[in-house]
Short mmCIF file of C-alpha atoms in Angstrom, two decimals:
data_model
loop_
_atom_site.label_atom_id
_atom_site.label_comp_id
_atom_site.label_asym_id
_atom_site.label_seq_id
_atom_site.Cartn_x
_atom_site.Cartn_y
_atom_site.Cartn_z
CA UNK A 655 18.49 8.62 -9.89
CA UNK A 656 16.38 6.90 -7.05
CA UNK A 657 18.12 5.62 -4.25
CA UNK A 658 17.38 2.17 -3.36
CA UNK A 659 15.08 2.73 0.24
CA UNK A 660 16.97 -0.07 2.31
CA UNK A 661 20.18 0.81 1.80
CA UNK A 662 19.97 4.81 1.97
CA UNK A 663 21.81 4.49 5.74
CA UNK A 664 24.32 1.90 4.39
CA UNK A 665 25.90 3.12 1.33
CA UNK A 666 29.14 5.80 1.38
CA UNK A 667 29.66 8.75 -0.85
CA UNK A 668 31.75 6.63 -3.11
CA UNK A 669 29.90 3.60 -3.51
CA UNK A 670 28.02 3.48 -7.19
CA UNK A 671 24.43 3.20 -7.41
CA UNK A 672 22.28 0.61 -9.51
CA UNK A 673 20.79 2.05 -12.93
CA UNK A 674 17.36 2.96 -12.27
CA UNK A 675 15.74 0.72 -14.76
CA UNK A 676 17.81 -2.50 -13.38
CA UNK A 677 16.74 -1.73 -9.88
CA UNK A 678 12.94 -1.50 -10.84
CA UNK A 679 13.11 -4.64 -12.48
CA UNK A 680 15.15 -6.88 -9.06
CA UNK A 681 11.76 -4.80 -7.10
CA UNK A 682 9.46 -6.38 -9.92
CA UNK A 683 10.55 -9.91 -9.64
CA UNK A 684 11.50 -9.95 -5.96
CA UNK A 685 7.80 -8.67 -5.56
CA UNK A 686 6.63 -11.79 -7.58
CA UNK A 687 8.65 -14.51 -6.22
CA UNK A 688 8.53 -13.23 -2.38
CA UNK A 689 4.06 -13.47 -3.88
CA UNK A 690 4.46 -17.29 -5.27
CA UNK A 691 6.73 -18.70 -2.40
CA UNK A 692 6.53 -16.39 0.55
CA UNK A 693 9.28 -14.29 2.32
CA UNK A 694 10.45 -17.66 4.17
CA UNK A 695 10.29 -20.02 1.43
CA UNK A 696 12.15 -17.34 -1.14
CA UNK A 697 15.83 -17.11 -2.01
CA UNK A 698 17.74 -14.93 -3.17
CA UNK A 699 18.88 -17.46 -5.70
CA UNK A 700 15.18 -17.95 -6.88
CA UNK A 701 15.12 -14.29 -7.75
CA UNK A 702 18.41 -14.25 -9.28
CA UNK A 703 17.64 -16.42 -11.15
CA UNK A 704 14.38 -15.45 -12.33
CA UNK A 705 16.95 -12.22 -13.18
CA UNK A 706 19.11 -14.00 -15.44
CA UNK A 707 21.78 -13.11 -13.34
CA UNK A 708 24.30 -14.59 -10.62
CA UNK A 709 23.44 -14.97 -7.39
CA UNK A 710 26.74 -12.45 -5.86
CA UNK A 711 25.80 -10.00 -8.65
CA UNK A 712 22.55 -8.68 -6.06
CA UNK A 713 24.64 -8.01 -3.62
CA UNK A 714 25.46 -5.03 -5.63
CA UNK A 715 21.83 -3.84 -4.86
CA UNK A 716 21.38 -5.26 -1.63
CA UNK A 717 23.34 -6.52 1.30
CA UNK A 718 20.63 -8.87 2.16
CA UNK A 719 17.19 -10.26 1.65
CA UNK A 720 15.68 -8.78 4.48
CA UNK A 721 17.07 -5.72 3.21
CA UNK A 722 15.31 -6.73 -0.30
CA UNK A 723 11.66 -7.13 1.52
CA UNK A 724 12.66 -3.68 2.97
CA UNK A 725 12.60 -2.12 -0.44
CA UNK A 726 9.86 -4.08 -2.00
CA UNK A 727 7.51 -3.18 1.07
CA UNK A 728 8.34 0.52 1.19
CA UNK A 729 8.24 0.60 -2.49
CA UNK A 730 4.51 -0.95 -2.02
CA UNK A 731 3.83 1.81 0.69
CA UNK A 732 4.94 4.81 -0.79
CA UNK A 733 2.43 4.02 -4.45
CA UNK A 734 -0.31 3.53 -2.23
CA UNK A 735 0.41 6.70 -0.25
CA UNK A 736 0.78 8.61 -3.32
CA UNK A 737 -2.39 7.41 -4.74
CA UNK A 738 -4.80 8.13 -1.60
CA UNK A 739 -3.25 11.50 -1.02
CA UNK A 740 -3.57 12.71 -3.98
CA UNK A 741 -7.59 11.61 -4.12
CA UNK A 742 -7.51 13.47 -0.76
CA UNK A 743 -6.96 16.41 -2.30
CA UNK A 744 -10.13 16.16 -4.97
CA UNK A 745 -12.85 19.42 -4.53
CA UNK A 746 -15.25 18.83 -2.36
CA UNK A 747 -16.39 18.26 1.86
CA UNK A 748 -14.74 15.93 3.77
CA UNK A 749 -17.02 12.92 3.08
CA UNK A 750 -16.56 13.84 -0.50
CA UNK A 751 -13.14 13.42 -0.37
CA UNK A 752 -13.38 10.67 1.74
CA UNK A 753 -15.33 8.90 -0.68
CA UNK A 754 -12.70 9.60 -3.23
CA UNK A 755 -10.26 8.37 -1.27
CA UNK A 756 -11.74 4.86 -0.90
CA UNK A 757 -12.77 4.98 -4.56
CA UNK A 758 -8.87 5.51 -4.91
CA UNK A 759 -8.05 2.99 -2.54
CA UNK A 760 -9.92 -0.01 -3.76
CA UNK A 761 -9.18 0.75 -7.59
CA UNK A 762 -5.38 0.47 -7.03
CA UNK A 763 -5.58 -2.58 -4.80
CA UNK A 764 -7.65 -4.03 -7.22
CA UNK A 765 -5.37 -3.33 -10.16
CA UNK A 766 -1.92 -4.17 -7.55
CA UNK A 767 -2.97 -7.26 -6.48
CA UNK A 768 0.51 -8.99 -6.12
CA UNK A 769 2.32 -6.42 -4.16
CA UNK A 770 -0.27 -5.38 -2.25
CA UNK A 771 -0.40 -9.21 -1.19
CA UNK A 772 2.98 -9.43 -0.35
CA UNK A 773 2.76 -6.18 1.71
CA UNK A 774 0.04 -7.28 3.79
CA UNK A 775 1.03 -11.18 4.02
CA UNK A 776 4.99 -10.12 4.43
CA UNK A 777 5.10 -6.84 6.31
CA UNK A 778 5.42 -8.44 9.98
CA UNK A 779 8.64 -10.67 8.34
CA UNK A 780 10.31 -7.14 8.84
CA UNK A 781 11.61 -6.21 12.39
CA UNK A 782 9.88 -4.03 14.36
CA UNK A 783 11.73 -1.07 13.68
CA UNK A 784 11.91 -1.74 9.86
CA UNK A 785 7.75 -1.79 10.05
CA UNK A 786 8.00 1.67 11.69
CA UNK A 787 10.35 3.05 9.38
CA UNK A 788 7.77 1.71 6.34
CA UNK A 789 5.00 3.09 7.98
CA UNK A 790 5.77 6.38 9.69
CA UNK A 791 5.62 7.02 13.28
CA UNK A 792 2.21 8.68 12.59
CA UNK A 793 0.92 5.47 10.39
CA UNK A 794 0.40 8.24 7.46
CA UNK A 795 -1.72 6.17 5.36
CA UNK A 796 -3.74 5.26 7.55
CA UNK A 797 -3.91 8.99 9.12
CA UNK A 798 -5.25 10.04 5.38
CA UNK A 799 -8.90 8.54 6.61
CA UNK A 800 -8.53 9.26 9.59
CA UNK A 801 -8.17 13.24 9.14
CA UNK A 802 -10.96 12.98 6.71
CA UNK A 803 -13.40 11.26 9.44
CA UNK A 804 -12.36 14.12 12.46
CA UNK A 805 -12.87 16.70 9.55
CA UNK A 806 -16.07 15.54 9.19
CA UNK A 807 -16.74 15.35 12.82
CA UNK A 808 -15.46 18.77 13.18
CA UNK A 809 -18.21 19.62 10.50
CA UNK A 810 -21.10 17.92 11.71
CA UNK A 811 -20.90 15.39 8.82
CA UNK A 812 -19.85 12.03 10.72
CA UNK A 813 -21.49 10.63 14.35
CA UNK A 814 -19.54 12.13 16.87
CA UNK A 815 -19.85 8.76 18.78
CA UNK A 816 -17.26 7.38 16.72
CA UNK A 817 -13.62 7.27 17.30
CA UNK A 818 -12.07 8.63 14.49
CA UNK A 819 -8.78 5.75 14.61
CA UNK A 820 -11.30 2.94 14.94
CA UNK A 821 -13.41 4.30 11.84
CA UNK A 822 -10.36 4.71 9.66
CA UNK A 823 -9.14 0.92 10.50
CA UNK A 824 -12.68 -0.57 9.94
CA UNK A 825 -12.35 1.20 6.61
CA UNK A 826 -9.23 0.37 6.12
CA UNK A 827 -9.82 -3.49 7.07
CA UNK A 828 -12.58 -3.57 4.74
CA UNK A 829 -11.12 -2.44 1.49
CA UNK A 830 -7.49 -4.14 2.12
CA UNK A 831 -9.64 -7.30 2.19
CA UNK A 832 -10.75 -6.76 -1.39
CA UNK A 833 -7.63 -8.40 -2.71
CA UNK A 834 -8.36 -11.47 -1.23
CA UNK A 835 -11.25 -12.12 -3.58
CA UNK A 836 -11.05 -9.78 -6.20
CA UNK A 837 -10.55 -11.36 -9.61
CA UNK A 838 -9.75 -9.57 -12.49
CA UNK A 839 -11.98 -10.03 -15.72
CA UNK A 840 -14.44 -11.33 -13.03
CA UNK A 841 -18.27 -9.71 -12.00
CA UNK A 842 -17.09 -6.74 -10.94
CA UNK A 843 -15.01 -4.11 -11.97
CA UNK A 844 -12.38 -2.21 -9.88
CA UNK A 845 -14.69 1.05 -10.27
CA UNK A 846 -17.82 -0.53 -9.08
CA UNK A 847 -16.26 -1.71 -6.07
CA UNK A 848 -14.61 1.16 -5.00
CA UNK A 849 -17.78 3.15 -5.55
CA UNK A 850 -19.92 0.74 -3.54
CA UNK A 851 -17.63 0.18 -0.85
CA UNK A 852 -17.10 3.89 -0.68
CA UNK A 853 -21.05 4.26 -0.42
CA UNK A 854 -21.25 1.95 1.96
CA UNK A 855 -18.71 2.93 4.34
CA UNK A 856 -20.01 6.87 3.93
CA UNK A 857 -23.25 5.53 5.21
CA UNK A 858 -21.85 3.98 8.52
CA UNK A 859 -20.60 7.10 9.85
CA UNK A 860 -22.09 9.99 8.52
CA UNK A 861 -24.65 11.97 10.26
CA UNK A 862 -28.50 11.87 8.83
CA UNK A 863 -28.26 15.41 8.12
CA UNK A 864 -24.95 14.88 6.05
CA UNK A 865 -26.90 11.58 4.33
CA UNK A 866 -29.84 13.49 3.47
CA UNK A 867 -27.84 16.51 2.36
CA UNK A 868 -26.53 13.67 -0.05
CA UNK A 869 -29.60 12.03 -1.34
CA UNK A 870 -30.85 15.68 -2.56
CA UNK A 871 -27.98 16.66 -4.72
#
């Protein structure tokens, strides 16, 4: 049974742990109501509500609300980090899997809108070192692209000019932005974004060799 992420340092040997299907549904509606009303203008009695349960009864869960954005944040992070590492790992050259990765990316933002909102409008609500924890000394999702732009680099696929941090956060900035204007049911689909943002983004930093090696296949 999953242990809730915010309170892994707090709780003893003998303390019970929620049921697994309970806790996914407080990180479902917290998610929601921290989306409609903001991390500032939520309660804990909104979402207790919205539970059907008493307001004391979450403190079973969590020993605060920060501690609730905690979990809904990481909970956010670690999908997303699941989903671009594992289209990392697709057959293929580094701007192939780069590619994938953005394809990846954009599909799940587009598909997560409401979390991924809340993550990116609610993130800096967290203190400093509750960010860090989230996001790993080493910012590991955003290290995904970047490894993928200095392995290209390293194989004469991407511009050397470029900086491989600044190229991952342009990409990064890019796509995240998607979910500001993204509608399902709307023009586009999740796939066709992701593929031409992922086209579009190969073409700004790889190398005319590695672009021409791609128009001929």
């Amino acid at each position: 049974m999953r242990q809730p992420a915010g309170r892994s340092a707090r709780r003893s040997g003998g303390e019970r742990k929620p049921r697994e299907e309970r806790w996914a549904e407080l990180i479902e509606v917290a998610t929601q109501v921290f989306y409609e009303k903001g991390y500032d203008g939520a309660s804990l009695q909104d979402i207790a509500d919205r539970l059907g349960m008493l307001k004391g009864s979450l403190y079973y869960y969590i020993q605060s609300k920060e501690d609730l954005l905690f979990d809904v944040i990481s909970a956010v992070h670690k999908e997303g980090l699941a989903v671009v590492r594992s289209r990392s790992e697709v057959p293929g050259g580094p701007l192939e899997r780069l590619e994938s990765v953005i394809r990846g990316h954009v599909e799940h933002t587009c598909r997560n809108l409401v979390p991924t909102a809340v993550f990116l409008h609610e993130l800096s609500a967290l203190p400093v070192e509750r960010r860090k924890e989230v996001l790993g000394s080493e910012h590991a999702y955003q290290g995904v692209f970047r490894d993928l732009v200095e392995q290209g680099q390293a194989g004469g696929l991407v511009r050397a000019d470029l900086d491989p941090r600044l190229a991952a956060l342009s990409i990064l900035g890019s796509t995240n932005w998607v979910y500001r204007w993204f509608r399902p049911g709307g023009t586009f689909t999740p796939e066709q974004i992701g593929a031409e943002m992922a086209e579009m983004a190969i073409r700004g930093i790889a190398t005319e060799e590695a672009l021409q090696a791609r128009a001929s296949r």
